[in-house]
PDB file of C-alpha atoms in Angstrom:
ATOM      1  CA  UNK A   1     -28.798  50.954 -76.494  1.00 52.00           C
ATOM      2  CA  UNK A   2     -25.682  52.577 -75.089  1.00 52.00           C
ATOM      3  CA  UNK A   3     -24.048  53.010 -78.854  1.00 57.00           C
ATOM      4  CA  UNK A   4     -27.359  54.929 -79.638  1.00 50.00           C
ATOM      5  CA  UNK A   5     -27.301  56.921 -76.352  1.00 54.00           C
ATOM      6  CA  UNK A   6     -23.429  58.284 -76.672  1.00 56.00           C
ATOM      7  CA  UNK A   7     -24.544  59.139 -80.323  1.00 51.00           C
ATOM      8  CA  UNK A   8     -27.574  60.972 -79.459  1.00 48.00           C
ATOM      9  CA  UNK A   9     -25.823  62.953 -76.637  1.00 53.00           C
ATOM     10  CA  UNK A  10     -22.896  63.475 -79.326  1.00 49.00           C
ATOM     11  CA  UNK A  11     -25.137  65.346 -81.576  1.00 53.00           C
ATOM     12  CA  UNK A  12     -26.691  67.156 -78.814  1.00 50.00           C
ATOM     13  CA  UNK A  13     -23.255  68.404 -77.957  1.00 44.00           C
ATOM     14  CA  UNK A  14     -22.299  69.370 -81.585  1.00 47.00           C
ATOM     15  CA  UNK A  15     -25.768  70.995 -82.123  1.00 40.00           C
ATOM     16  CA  UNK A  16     -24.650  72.879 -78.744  1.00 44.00           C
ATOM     17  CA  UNK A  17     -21.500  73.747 -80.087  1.00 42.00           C
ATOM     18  CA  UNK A  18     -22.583  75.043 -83.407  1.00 40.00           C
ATOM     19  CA  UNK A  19     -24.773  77.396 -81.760  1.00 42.00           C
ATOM     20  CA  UNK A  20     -22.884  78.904 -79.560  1.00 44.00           C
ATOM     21  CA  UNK A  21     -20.121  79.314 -82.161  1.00 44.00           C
ATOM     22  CA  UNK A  22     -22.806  81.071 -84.865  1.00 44.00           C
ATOM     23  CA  UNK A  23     -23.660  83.482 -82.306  1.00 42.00           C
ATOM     24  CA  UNK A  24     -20.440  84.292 -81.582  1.00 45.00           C
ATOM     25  CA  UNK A  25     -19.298  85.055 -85.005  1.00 44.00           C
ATOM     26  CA  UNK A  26     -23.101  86.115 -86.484  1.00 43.00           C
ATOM     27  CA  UNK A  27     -23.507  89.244 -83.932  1.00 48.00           C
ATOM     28  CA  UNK A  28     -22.340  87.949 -80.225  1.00 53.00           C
ATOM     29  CA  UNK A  29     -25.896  88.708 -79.005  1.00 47.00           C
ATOM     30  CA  UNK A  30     -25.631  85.911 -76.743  1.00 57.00           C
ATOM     31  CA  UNK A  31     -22.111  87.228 -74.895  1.00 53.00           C
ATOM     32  CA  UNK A  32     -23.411  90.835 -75.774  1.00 64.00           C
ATOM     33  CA  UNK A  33     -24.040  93.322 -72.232  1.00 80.00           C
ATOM     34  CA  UNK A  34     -27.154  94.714 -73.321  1.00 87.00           C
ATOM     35  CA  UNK A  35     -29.754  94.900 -70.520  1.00 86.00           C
ATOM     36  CA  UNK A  36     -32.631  93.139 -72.126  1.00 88.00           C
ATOM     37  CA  UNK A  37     -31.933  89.460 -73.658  1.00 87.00           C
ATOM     38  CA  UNK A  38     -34.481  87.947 -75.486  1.00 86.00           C
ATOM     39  CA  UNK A  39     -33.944  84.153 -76.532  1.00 83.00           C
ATOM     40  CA  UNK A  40     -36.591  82.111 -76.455  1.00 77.00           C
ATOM     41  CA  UNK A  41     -39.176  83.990 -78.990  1.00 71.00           C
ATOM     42  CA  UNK A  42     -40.422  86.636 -76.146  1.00 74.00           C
ATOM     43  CA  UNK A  43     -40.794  89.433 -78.276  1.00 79.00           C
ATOM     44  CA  UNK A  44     -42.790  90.423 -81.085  1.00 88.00           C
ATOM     45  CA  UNK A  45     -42.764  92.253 -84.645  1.00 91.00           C
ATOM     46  CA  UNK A  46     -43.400  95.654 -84.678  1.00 95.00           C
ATOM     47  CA  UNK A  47     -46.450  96.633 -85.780  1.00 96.00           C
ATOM     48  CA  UNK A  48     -46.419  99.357 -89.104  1.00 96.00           C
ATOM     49  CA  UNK A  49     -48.889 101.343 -86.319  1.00 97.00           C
ATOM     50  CA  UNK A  50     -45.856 101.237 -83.871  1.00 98.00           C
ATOM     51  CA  UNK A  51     -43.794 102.857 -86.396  1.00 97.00           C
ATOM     52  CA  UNK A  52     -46.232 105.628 -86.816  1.00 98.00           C
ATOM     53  CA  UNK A  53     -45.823 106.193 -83.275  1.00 98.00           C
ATOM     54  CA  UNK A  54     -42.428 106.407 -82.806  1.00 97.00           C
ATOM     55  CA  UNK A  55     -42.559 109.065 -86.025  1.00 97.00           C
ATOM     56  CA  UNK A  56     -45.246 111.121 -84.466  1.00 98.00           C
ATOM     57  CA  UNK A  57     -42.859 111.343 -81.101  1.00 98.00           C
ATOM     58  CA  UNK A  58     -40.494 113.028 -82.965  1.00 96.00           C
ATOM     59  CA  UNK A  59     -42.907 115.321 -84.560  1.00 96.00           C
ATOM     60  CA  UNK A  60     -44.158 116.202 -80.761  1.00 96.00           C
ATOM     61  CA  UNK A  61     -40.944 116.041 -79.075  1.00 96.00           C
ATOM     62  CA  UNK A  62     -42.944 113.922 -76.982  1.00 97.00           C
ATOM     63  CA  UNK A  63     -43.013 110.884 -75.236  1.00 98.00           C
ATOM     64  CA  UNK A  64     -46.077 109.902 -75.013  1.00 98.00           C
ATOM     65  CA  UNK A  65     -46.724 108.220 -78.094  1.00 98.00           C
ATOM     66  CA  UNK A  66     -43.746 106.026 -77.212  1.00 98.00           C
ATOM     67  CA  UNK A  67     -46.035 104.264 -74.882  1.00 98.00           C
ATOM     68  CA  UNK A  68     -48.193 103.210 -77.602  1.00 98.00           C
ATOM     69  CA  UNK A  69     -45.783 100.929 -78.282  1.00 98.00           C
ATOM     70  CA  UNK A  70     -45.307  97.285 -77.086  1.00 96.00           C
ATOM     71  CA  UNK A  71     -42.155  97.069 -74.465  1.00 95.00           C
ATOM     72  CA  UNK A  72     -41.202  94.132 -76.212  1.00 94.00           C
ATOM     73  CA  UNK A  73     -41.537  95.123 -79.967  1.00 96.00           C
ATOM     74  CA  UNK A  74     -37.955  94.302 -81.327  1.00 94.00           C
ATOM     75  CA  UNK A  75     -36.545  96.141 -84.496  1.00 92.00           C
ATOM     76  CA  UNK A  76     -33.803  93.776 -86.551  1.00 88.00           C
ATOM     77  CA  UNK A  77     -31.224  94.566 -88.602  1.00 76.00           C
ATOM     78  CA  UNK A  78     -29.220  91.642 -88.725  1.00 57.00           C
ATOM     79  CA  UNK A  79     -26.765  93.182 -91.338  1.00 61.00           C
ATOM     80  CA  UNK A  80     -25.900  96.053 -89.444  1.00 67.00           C
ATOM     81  CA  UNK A  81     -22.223  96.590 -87.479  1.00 75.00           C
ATOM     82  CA  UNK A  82     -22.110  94.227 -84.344  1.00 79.00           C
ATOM     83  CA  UNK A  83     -23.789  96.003 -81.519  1.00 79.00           C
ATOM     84  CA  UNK A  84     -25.950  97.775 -83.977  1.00 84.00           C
ATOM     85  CA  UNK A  85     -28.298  95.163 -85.325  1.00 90.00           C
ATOM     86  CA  UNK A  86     -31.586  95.107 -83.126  1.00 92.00           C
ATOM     87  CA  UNK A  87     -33.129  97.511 -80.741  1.00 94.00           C
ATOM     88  CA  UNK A  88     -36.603  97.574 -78.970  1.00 96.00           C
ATOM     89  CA  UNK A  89     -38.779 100.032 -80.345  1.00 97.00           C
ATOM     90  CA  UNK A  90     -39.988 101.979 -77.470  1.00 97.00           C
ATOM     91  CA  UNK A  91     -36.120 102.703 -76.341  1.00 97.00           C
ATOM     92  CA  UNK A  92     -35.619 103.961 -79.818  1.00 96.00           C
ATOM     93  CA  UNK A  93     -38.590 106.162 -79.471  1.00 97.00           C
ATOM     94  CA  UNK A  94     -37.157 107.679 -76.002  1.00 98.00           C
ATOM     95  CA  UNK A  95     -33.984 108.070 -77.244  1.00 97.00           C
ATOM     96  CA  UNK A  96     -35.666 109.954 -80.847  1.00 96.00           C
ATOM     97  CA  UNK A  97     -37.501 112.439 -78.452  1.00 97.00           C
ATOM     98  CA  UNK A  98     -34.488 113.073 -75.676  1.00 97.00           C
ATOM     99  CA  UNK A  99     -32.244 113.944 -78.745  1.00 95.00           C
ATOM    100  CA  UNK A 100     -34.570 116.402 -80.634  1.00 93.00           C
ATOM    101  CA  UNK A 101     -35.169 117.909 -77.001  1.00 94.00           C
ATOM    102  CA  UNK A 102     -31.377 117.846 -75.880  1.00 95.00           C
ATOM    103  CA  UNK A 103     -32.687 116.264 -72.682  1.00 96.00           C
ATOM    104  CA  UNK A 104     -30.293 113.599 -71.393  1.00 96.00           C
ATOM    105  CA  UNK A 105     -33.102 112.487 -68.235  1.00 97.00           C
ATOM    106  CA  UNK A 106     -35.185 111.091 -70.648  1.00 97.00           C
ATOM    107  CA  UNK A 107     -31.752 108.578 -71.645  1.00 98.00           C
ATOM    108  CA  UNK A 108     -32.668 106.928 -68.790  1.00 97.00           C
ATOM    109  CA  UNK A 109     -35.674 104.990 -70.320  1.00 97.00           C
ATOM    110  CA  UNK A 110     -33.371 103.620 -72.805  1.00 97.00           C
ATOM    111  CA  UNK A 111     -32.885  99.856 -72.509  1.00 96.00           C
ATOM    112  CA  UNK A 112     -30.095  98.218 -74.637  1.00 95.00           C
ATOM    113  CA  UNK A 113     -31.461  94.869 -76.423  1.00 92.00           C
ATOM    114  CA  UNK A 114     -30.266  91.619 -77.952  1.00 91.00           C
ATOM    115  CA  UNK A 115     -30.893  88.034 -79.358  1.00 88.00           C
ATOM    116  CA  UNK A 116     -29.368  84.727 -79.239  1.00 85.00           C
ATOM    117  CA  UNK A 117     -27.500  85.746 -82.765  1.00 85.00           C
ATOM    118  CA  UNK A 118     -27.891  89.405 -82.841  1.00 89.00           C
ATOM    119  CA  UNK A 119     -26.587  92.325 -80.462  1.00 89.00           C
ATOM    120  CA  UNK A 120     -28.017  95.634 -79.634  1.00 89.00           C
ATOM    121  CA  UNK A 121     -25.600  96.845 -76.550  1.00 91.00           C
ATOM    122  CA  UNK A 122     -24.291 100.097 -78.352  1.00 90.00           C
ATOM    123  CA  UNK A 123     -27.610 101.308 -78.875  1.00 90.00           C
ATOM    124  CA  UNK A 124     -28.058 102.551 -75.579  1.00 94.00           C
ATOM    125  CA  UNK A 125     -28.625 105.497 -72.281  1.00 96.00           C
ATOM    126  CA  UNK A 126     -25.304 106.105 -72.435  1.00 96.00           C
ATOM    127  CA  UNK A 127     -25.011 107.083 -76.605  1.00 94.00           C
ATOM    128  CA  UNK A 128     -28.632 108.229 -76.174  1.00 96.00           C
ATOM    129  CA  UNK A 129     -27.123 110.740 -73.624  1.00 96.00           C
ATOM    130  CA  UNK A 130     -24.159 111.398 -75.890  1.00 94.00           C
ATOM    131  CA  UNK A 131     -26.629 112.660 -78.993  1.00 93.00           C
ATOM    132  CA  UNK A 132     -28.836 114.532 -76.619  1.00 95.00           C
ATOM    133  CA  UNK A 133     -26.117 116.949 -75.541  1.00 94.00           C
ATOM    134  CA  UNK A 134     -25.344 117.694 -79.168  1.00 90.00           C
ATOM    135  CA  UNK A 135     -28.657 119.402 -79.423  1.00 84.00           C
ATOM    136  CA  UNK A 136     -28.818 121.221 -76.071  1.00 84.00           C
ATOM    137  CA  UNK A 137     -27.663 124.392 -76.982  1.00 75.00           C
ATOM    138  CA  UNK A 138     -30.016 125.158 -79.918  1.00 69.00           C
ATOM    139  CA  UNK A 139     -32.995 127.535 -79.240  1.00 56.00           C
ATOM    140  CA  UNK A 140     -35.058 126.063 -81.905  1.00 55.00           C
ATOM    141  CA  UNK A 141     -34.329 122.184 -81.578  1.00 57.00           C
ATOM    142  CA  UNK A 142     -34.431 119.737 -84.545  1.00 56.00           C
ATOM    143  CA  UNK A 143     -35.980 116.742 -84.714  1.00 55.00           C
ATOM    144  CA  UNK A 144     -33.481 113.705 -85.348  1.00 56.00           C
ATOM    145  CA  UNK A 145     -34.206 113.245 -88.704  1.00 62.00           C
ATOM    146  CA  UNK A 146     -37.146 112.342 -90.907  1.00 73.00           C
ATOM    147  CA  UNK A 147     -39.676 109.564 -90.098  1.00 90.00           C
ATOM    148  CA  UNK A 148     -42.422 108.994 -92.379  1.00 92.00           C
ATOM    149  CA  UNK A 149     -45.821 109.855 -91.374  1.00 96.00           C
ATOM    150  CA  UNK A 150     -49.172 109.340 -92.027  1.00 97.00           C
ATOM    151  CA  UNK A 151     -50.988 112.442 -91.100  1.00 98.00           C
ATOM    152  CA  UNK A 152     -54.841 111.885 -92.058  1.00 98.00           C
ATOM    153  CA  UNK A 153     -54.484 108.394 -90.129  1.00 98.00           C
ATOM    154  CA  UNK A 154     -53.230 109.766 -87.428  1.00 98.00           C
ATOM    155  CA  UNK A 155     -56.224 112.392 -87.350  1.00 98.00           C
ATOM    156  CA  UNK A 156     -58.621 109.851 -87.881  1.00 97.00           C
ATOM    157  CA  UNK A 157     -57.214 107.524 -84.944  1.00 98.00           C
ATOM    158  CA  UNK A 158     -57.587 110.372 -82.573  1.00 98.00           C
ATOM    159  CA  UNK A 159     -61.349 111.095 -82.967  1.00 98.00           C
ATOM    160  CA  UNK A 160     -61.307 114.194 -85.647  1.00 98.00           C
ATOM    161  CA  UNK A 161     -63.454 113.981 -88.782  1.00 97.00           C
ATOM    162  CA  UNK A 162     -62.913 116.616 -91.909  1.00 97.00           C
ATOM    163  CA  UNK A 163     -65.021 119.249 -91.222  1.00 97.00           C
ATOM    164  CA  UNK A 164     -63.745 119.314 -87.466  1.00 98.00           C
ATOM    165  CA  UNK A 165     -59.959 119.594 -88.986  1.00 98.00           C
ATOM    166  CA  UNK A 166     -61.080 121.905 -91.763  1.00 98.00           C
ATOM    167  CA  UNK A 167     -63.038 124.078 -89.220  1.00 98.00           C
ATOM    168  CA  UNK A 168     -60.118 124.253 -87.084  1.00 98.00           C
ATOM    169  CA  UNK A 169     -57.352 125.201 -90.151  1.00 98.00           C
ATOM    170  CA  UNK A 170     -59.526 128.102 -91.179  1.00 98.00           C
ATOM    171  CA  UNK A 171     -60.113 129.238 -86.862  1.00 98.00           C
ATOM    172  CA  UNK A 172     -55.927 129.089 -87.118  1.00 97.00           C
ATOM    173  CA  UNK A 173     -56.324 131.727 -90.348  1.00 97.00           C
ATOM    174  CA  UNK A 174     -54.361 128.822 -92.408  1.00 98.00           C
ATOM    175  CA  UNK A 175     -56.853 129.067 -94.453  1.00 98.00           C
ATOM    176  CA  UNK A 176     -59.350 131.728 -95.478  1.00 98.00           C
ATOM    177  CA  UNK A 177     -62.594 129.614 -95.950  1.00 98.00           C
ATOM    178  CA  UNK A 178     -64.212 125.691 -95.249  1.00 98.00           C
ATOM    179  CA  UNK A 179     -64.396 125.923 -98.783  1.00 98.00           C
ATOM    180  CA  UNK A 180     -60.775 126.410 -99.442  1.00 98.00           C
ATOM    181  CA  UNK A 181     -59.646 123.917 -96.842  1.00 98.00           C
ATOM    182  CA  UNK A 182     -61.790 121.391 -98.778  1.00 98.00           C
ATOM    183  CA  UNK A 183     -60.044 122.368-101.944  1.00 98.00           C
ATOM    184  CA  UNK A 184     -56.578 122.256-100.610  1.00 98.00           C
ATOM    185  CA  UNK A 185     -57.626 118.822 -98.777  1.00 98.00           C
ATOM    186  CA  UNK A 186     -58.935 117.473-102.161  1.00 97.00           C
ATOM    187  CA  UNK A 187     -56.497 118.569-104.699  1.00 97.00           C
ATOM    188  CA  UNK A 188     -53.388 119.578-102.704  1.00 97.00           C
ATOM    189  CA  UNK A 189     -53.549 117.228-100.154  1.00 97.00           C
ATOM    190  CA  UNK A 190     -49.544 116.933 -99.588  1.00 97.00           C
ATOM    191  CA  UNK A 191     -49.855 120.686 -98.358  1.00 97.00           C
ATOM    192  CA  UNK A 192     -52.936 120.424 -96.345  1.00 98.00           C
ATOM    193  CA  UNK A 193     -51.922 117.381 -94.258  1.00 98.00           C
ATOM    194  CA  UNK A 194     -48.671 119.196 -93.433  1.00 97.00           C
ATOM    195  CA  UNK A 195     -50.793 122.238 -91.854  1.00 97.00           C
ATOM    196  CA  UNK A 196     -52.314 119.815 -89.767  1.00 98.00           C
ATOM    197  CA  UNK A 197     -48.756 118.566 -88.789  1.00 97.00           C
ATOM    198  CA  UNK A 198     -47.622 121.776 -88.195  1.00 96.00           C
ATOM    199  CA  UNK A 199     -50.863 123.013 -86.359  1.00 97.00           C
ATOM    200  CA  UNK A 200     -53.679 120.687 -85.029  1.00 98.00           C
ATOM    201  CA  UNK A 201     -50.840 118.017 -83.451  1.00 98.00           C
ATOM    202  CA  UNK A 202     -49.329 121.010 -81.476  1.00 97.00           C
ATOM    203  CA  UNK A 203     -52.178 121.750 -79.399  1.00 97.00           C
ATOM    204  CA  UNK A 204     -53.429 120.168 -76.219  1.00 97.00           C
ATOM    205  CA  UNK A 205     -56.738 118.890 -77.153  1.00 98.00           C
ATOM    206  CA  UNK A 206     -54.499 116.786 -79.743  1.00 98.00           C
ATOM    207  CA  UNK A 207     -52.081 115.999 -76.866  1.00 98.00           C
ATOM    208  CA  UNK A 208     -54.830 115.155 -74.296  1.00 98.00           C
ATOM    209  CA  UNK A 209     -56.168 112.631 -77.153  1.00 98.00           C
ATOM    210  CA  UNK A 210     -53.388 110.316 -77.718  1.00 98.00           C
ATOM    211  CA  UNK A 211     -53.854 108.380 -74.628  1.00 97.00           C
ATOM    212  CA  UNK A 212     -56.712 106.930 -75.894  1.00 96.00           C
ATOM    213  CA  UNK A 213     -55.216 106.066 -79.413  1.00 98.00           C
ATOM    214  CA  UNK A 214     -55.226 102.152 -79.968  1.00 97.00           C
ATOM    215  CA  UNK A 215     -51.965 101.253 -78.619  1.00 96.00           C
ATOM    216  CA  UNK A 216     -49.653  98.118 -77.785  1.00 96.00           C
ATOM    217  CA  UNK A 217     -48.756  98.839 -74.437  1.00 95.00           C
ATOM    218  CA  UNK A 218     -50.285  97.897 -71.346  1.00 95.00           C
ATOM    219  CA  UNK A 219     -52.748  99.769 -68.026  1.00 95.00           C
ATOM    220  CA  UNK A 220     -49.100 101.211 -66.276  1.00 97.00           C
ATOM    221  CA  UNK A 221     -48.164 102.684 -69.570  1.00 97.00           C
ATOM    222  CA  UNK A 222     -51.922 104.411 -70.143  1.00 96.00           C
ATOM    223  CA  UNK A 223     -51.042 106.005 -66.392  1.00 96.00           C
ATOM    224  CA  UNK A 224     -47.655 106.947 -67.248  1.00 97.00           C
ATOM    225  CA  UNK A 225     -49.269 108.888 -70.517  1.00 97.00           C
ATOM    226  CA  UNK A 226     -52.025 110.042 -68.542  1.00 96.00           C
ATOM    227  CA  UNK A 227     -49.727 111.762 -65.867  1.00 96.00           C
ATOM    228  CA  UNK A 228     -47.545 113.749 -68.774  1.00 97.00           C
ATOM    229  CA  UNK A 229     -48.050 117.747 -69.270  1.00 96.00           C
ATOM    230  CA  UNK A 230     -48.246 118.938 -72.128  1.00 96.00           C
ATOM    231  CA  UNK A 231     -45.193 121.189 -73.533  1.00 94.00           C
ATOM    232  CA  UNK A 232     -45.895 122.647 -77.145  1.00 91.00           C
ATOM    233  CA  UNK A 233     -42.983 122.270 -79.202  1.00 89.00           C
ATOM    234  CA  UNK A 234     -41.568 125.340 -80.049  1.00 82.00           C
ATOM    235  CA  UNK A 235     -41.073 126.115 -84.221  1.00 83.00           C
ATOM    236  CA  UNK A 236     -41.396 128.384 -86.772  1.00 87.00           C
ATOM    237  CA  UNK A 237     -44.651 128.081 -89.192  1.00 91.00           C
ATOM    238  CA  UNK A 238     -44.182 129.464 -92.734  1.00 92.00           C
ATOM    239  CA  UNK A 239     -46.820 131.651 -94.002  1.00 95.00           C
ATOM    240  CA  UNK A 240     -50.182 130.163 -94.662  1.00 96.00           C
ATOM    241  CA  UNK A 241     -50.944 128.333 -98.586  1.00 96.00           C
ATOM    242  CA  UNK A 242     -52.520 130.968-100.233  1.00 96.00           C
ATOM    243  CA  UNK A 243     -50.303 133.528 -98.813  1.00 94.00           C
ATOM    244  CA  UNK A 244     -47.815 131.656-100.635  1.00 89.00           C
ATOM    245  CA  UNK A 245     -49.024 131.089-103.288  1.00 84.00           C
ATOM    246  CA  UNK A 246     -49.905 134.967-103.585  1.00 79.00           C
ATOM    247  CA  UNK A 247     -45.960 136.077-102.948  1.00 71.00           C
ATOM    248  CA  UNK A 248     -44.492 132.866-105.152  1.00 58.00           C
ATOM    249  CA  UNK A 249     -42.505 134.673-108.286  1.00 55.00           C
ATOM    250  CA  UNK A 250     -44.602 134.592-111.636  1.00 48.00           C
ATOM    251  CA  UNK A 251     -43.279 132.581-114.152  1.00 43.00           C
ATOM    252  CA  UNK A 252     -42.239 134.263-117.005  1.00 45.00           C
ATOM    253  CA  UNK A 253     -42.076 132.245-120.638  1.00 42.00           C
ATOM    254  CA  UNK A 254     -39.451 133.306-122.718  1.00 44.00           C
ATOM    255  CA  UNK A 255     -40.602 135.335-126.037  1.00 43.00           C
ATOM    256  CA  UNK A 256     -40.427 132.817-129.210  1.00 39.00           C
TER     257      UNK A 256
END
């Protein structure tokens, strides 16, 4: 009984040793200084929805789509440099909106993150803070890079249907007639979604909407939302389609 005892509590030891020796060399997540540790499974997948999110907060230079997402929804890139490999979702979407705005306060928000094998510390308030005064001095700020986004879900998920959109578009003069909205939405869609990018999520009834989006956060974050002014993004909108497509250079064949 004793023989099988010291064995068992010998292979409980090496089983303890090998772990703590594959985190250290796999990511140090488990020795890492990030401020939220997650070990025991107490996170959860993002959600493809969540991603949206975070892609329409940089379209907005907003953050109140952030709080659509879950606190806890944990991003992992296990093959990325040590202190780069995993990073909550929400704090990403923060630190995405304080760097298009150049606004270091909103740094604050960001939480550093890691795992038993995988560490997160360097993606944090402090580097969020660093990238946010890069873009302080620009009159016209940038968003911090591009996210992919799908408009018309987006639309539908905050209570518009087609005519309302395409009733709007042609209020905004971006396009002349229902009828051409229709025709741009059916056989240029690529170009009509982007006006309602560039238009329709600008304004404040679109604003005002997104707290009732389905989300993944919880009541507190639906209050935090609700208590958030809107601030129109400032930016420069090209000329409407078929203005375009009136002042686009002919094409000229070459004579056989």
């Amino acid at each position: 009984m004793r023989t099988f005892r010291s064995k068992f509590m010998a292979k409980i030891f090496s089983v303890t040793i090998f772990v703590i020796l594959s985190a250290s060399i796999s990511g140090c997540g488990l020795f890492s200084d990030a401020d939220e540790k997650f070990y025991f499974g107490d996170t959860k997948q993002p959600d493809a929805m969540e991603y949206e999110y975070r892609a329409l907060a940089n379209e907005l230079h907003s953050i109140k789509p952030c709080y659509l997402i879950h606190p806890q929804s944990l991003s992992k890139g296990g093959f990325g440099p040590t202190g780069n490999q995993v990073s909550l979702l929400r704090s990403r979407c923060f630190a995405v909106v304080a760097e298009g705005l150049g606004d270091e306060r909103l740094c604050n928000k960001v939480r550093s993150a890691s795992t038993l094998f995988l560490s997160g510390a360097n993606l944090n308030a402090e580097l969020c803070r660093q990238l946010a005064r890069m873009n302080q001095d620009r009159s016209i700020k940038s968003g911090t890079g591009s996210y992919s986004l799908d408009v018309s879900r987006i639309v539908s998920l905050a209570g518009y249907d087609e005519a309302k959109v395409d009733a709007y578009l042609v209020s905004e003069g971006r396009f002349s007639s229902l009828e051409t909205a229709m025709r741009y939405r059916r056989d240029q869609s690529s170009t009509y979604w982007n006006e309602v990018k560039m238009t329709l999520f600008h304004t404040q009834d679109f604003f005002d909407r997104i707290t009732h989006m389905p989300g993944f956060g919880t009541p507190e974050d639906e209050v935090k939302m609700q208590d958030l002014k809107w601030e129109p993004r400032q930016q420069r909108l090209w000329p409407p389609p078929e203005e375009r497509m009136r002042t686009a250079p002919e094409l000229r064949v070459p004579a056989q």
